[in-house]
Short mmCIF file of C-alpha atoms and ligand atoms in Angstrom, two decimals:
data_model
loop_
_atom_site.label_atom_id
_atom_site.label_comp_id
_atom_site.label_asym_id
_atom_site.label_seq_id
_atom_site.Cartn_x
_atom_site.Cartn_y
_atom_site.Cartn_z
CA UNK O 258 -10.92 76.19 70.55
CA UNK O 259 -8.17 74.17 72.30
CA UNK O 260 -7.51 71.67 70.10
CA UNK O 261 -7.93 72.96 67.13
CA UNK O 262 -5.58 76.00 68.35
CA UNK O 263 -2.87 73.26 69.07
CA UNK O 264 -2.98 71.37 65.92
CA UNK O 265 -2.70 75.22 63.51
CA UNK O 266 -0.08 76.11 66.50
CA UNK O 267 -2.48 79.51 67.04
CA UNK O 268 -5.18 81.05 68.98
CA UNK O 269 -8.04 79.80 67.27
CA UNK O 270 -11.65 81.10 68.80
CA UNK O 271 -14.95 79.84 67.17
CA UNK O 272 -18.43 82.07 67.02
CA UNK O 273 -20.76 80.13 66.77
CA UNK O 274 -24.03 81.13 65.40
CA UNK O 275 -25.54 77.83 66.04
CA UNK O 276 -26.77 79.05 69.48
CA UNK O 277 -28.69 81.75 68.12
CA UNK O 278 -32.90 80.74 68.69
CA UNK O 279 -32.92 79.44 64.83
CA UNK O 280 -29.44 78.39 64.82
CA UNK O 281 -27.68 80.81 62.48
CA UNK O 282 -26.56 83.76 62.32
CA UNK O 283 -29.57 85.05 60.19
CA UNK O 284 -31.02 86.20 63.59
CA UNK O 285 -29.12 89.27 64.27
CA UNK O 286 -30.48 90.91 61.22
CA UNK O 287 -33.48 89.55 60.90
CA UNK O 288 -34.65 90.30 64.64
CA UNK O 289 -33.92 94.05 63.74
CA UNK O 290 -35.59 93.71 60.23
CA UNK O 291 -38.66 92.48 61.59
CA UNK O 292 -38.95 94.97 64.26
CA UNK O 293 -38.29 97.90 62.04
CA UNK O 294 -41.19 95.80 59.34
CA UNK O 295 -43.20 96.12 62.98
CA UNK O 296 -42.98 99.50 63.17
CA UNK O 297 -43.71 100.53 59.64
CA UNK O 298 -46.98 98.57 59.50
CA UNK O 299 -46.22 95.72 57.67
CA UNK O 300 -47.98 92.96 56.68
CA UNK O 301 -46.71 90.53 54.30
CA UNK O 302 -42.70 90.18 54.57
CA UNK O 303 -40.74 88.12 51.66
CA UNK O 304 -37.41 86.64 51.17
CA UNK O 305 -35.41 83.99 49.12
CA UNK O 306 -33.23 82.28 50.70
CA UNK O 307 -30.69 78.99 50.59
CA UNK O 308 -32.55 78.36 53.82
CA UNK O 309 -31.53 80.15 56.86
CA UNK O 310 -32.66 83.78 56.24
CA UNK O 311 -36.26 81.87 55.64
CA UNK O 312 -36.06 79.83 58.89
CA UNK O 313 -35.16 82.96 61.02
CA UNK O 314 -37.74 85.30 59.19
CA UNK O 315 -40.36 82.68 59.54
CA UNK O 316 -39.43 82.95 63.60
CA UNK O 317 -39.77 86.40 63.84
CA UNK O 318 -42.29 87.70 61.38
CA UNK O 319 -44.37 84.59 62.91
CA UNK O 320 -44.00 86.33 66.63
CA UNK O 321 -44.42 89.88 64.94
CA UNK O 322 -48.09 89.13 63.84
CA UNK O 323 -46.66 89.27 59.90
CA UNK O 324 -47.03 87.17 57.36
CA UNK O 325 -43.87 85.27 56.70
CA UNK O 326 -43.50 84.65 52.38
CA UNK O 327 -40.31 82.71 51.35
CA UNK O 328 -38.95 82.14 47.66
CA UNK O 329 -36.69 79.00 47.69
CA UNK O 330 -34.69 77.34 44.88
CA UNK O 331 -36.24 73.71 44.66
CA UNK O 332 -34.85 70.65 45.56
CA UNK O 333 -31.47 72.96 47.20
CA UNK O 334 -32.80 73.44 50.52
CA UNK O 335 -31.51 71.18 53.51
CA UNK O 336 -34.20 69.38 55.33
CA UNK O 337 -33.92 71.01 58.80
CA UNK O 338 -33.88 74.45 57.45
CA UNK O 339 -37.03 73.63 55.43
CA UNK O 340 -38.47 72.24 58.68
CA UNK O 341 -38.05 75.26 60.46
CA UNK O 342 -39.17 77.50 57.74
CA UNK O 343 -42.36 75.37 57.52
CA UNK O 344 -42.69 74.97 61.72
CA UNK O 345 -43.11 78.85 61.76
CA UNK O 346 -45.84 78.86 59.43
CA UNK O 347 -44.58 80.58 56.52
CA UNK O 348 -45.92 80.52 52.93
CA UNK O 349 -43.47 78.49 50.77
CA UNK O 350 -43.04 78.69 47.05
CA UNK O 351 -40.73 76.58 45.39
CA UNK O 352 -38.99 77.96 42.95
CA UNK O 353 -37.66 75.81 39.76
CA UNK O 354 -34.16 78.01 39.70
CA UNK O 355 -31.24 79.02 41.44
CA UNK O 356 -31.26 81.52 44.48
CA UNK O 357 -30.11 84.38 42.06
CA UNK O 358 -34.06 84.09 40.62
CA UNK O 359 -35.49 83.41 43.75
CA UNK O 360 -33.96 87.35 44.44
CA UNK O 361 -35.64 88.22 41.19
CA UNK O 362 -38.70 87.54 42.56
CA UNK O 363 -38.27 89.21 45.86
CA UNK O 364 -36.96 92.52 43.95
CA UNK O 365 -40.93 92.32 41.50
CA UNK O 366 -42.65 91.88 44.61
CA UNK O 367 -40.75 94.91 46.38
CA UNK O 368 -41.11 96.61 43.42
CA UNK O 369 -44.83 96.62 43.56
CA UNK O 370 -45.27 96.99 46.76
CA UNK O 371 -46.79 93.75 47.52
CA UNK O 372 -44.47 92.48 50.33
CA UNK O 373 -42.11 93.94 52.45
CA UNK O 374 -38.42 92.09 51.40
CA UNK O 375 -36.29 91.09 54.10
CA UNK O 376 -33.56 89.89 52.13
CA UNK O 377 -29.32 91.67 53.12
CA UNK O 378 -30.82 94.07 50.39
CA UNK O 379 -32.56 95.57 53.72
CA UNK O 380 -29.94 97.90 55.51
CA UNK O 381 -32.16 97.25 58.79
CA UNK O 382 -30.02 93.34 58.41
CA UNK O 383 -26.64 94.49 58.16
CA UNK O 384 -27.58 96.81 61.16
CA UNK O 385 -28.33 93.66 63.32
CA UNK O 386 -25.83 91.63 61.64
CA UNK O 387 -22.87 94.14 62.81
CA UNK O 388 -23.05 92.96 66.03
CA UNK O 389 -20.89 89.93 65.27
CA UNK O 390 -17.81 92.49 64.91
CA UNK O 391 -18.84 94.02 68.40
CA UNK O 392 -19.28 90.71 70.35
CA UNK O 393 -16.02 89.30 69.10
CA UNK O 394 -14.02 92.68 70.01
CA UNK O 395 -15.63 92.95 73.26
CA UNK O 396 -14.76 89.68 74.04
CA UNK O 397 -10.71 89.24 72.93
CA UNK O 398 -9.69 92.42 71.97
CA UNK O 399 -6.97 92.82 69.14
CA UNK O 400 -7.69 89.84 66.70
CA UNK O 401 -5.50 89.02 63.53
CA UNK O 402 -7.92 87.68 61.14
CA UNK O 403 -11.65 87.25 61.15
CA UNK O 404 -12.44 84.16 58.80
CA UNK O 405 -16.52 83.98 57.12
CA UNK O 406 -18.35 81.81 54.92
CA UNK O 407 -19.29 83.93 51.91
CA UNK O 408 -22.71 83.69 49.89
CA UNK O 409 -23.90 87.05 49.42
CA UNK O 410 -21.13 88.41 51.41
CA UNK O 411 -23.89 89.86 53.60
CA UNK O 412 -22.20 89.23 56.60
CA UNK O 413 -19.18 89.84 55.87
CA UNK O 414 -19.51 93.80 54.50
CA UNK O 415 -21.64 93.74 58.27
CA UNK O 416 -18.89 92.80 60.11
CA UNK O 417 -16.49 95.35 58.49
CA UNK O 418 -19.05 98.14 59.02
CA UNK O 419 -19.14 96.94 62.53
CA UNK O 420 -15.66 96.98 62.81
CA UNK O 421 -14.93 100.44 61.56
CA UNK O 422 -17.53 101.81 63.78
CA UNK O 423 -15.42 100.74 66.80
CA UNK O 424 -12.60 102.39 65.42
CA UNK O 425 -14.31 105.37 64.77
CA UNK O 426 -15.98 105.73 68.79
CA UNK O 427 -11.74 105.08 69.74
CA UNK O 428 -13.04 101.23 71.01
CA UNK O 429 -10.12 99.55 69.05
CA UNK O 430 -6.95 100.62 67.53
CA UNK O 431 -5.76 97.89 65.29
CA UNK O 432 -8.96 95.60 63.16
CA UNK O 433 -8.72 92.27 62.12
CA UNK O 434 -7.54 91.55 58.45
CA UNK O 435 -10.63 89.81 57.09
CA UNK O 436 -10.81 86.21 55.14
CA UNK O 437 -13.87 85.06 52.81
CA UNK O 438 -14.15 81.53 51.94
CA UNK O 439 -16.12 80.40 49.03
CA UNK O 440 -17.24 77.04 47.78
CA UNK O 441 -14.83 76.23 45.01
CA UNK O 442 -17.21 75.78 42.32
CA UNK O 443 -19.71 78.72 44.12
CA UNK O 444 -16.47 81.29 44.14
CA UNK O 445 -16.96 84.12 41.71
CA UNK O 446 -15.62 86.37 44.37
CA UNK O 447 -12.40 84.16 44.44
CA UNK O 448 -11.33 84.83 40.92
CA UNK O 449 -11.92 88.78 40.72
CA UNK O 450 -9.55 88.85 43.91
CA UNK O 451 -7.07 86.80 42.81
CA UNK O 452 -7.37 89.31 39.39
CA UNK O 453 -7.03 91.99 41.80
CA UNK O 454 -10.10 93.12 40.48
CA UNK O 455 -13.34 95.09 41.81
CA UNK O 456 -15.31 93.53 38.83
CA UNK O 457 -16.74 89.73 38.94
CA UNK O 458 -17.80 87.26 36.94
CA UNK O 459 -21.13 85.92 37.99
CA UNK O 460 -20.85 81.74 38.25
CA UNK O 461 -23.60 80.27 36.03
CA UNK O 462 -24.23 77.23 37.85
CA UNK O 463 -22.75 77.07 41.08
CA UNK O 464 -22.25 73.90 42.67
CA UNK O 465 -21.07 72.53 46.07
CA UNK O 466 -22.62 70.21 49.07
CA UNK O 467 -22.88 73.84 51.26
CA UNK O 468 -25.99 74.49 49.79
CA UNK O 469 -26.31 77.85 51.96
CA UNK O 470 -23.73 79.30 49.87
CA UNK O 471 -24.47 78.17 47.10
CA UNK O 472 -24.89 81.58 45.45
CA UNK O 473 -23.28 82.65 41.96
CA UNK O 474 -24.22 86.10 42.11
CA UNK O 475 -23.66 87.76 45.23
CA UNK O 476 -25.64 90.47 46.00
CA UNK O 477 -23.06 92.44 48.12
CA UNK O 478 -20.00 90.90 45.71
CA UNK O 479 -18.37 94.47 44.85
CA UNK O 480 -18.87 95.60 48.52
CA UNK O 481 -17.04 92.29 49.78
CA UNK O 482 -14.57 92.76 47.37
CA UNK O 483 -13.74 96.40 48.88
CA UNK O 484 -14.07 95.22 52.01
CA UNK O 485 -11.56 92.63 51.91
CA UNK O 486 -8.77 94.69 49.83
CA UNK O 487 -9.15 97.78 52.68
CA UNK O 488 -9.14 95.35 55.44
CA UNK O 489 -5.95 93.67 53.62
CA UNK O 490 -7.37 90.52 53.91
CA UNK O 491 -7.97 87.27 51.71
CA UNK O 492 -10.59 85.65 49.62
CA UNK O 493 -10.39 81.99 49.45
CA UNK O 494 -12.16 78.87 47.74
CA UNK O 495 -12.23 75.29 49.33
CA UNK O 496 -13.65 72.00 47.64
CA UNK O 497 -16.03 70.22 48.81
CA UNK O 498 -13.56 67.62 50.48
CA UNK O 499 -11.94 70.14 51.93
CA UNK O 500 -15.14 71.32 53.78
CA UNK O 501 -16.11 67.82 54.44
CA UNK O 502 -13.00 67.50 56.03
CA UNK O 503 -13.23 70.57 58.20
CA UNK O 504 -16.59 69.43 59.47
CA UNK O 505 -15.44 66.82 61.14
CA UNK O 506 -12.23 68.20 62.54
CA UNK O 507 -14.94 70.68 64.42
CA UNK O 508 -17.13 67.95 65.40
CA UNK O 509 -14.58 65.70 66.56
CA UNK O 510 -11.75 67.56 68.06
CA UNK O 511 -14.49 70.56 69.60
CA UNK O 512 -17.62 69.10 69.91
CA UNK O 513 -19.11 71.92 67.13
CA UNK O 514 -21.53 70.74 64.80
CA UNK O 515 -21.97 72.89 62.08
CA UNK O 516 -23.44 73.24 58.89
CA UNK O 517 -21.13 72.55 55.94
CA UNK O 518 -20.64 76.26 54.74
CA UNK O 519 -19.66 77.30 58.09
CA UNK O 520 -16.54 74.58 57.93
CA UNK O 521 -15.57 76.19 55.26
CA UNK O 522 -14.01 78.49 57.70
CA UNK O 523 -11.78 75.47 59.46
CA UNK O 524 -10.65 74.57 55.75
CA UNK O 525 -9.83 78.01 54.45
CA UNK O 526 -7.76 78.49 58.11
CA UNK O 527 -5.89 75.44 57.29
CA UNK O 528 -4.77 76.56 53.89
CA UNK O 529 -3.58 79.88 54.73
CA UNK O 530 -1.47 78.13 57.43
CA UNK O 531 -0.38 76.30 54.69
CA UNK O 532 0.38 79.25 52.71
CA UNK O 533 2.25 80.88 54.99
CA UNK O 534 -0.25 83.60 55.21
CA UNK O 535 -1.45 83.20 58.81
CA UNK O 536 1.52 82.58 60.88
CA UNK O 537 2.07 80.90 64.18
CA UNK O 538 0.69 82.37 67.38
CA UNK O 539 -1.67 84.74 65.39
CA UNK O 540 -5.12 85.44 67.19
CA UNK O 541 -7.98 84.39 64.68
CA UNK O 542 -11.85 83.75 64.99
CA UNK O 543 -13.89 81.54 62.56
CA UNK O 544 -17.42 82.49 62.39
CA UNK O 545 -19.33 79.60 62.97
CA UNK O 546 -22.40 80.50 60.90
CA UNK O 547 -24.83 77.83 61.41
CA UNK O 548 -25.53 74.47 63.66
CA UNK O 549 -24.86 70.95 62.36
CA UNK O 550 -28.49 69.80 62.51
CA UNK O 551 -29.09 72.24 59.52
CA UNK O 552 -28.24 69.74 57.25
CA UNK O 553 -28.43 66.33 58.95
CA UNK O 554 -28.58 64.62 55.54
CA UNK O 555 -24.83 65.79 54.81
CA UNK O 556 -23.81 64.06 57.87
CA UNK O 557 -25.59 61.38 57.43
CA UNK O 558 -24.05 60.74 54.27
CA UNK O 559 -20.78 61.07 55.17
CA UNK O 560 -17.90 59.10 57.45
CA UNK O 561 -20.26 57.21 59.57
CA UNK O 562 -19.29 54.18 60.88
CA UNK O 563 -22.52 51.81 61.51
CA UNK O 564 -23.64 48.54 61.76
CA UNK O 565 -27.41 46.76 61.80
CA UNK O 566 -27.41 44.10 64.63
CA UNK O 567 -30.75 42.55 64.27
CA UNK O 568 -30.87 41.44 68.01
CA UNK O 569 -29.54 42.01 71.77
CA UNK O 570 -26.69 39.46 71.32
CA UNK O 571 -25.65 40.21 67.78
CA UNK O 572 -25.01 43.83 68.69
CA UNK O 573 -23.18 43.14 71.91
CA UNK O 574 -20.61 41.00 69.41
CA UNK O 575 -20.36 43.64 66.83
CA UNK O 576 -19.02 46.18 69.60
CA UNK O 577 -16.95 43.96 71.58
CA UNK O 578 -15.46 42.98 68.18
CA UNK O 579 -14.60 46.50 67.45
CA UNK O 580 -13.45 47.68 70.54
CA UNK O 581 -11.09 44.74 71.11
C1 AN7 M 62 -24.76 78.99 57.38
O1 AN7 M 62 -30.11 81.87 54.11
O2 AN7 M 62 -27.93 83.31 51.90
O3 AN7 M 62 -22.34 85.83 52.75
O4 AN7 M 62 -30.52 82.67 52.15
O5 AN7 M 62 -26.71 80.18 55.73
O6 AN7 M 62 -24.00 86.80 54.32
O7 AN7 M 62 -24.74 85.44 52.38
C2 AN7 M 62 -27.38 82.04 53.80
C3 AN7 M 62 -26.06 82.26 53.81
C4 AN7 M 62 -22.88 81.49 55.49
C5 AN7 M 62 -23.34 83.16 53.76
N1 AN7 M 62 -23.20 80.52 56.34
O8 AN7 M 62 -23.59 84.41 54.32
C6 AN7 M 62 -29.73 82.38 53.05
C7 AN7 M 62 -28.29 82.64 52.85
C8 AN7 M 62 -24.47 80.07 56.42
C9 AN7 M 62 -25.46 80.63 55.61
C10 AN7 M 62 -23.81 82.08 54.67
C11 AN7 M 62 -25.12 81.65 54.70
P1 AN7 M 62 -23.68 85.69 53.39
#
């Protein structure tokens, strides 16, 4: 990312997940998930989800001949990853709760064997989810830091296990030190670092505009937590300004549109500049986890500048008026 790697004075690289056929990085896992579901004879598969996971399960169980199930928190869903999850004809229950009961539910239903659960739970995700590490490796060699939006921390404890695997088959010498970002008032991950802790808090009520990581129990929290300390890396929280900041530096100065928790990435990079803990001409890559028109309510709500002209003249003098 040119400009954004002249304004931190590094070499900034973006991944982003928005390209992937649902447009997040849920599809890596999921498209092994479902395959392996495939194989086993399944017929009903179930997540919950803060949106993405159901949009990309949807997809593929839809294609697999399965029946796609998905447990969302109400009312905390953003309208395009609802749209998707509905497109691809899965069964929808809204749940009056947080995501952290929404995974109760999945874990009964597993439990009695009455759908298949396809939430990072399933090792067959992480599997496909890995392949983030290998693609970014492949692509630039030695990297400094590796900076991820963290919810369940799913992705990153993938892209670790990804990582050590091509240290293991000799494929790289040095890995990248990696960074989580969590939503400040979403972050119980933040404060058992900064504690230097392996035990966390869960967060009661999390809060923050990202609703895809809005998440107060993480389900791989004391895996993330190792995984950052032996990769030597950082975890982070950034405010909801801070990400609505980021959001547009990506969309304005790169041309990215992405969903608010993946700017968290842009924000927690400028910090640790900031900080002093990423230092000029360091190689880093901010995984871009999901595409802008995830959440086109966000943007809509946020630093646009329009006008209503209620005819062919009157908007022809609003823009020459502006643009003089
Ligand atoms: C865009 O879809 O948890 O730390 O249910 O959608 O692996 O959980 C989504 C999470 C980052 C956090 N960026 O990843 C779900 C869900 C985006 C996301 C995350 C999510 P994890």
């Amino acid at each position: 990312m040119k400009n954004i790697s002249r304004k931190f004075e590094l070499e900034v690289y973006g991944k982003f997940e928005g390209a992937n056929p649902t447009g997040s990085f849920k599809d890596r896992g999921m498209s092994v998930a479902v395959s392996v579901a495939k194989y086993l004879g399944v017929k009903v598969v179930v997540c919950a989800s803060t949106g993405n996971t159901a949009a990309s399960m949807a997809a593929y169980a839809s294609r697999a001949g399965i029946k796609p199930v998905v447990i969302l928190p109400k009312n905390s869903v953003a309208k395009g990853k609802l749209a998707q999850t509905i497109m691809h004809g899965a069964v929808l229950v809204s749940l009056n709760g947080l995501f952290d009961d929404a995974l109760k539910v999945v874990l009964e239903l597993a439990h009695r064997n009455i759908a298949y659960p396809l939430n990072s739970i399933n090792p067959w995700r992480i599997e496909g989810q890995k392949t983030i590490a290998y693609e970014i490796i492949d692509e630039l060699g030695k990297v400094d830091w590796i900076i991820v939006p963290v919810g369940n921390a799913g992705n990153i404890t993938s892209i670790w296990k990804g990582l050590k695997e091509l240290k293991n088959l000799g494929l790289v010498e040095n890995l990248p030190r990696l960074v989580g970002v969590q939503a400040s008032r979403a972050s119980p991950l933040v404060k058992a670092f900064q504690e230097k802790s392996l035990i966390f808090e869960p967060v009661e009520e999390p809060k923050t505009i990202a609703s895809a990581i809005r998440i107060g129990n993480p389900v791989h929290g004391l895996r993330a937590l190792k995984v950052v300390y032996e990769s030597n890396g950082v975890l982070i929280d950034v405010s909801d300004e801070e990400i609505l900041w980021a959001q547009k530096v990506l969309a304005r100065l790169e041309g990215l549109g992405v969903e608010p928790a993946s700017a968290t990435t842009i924000a927690g990079l400028r910090k640790l500049v900031e900080e002093g803990v990423i230092t000029h001409g360091e190689k880093v890559v901010v995984v871009l986890t999901g595409h802008g028109l995830k959440d086109p309510e966000i943007a809509l709500k946020h630093g646009i500048e329009s006008y209503e002209a209620s005819s062919v003249s009157e908007a022809v003098n609003i823009v020459s008026k502006i643009t003089r």
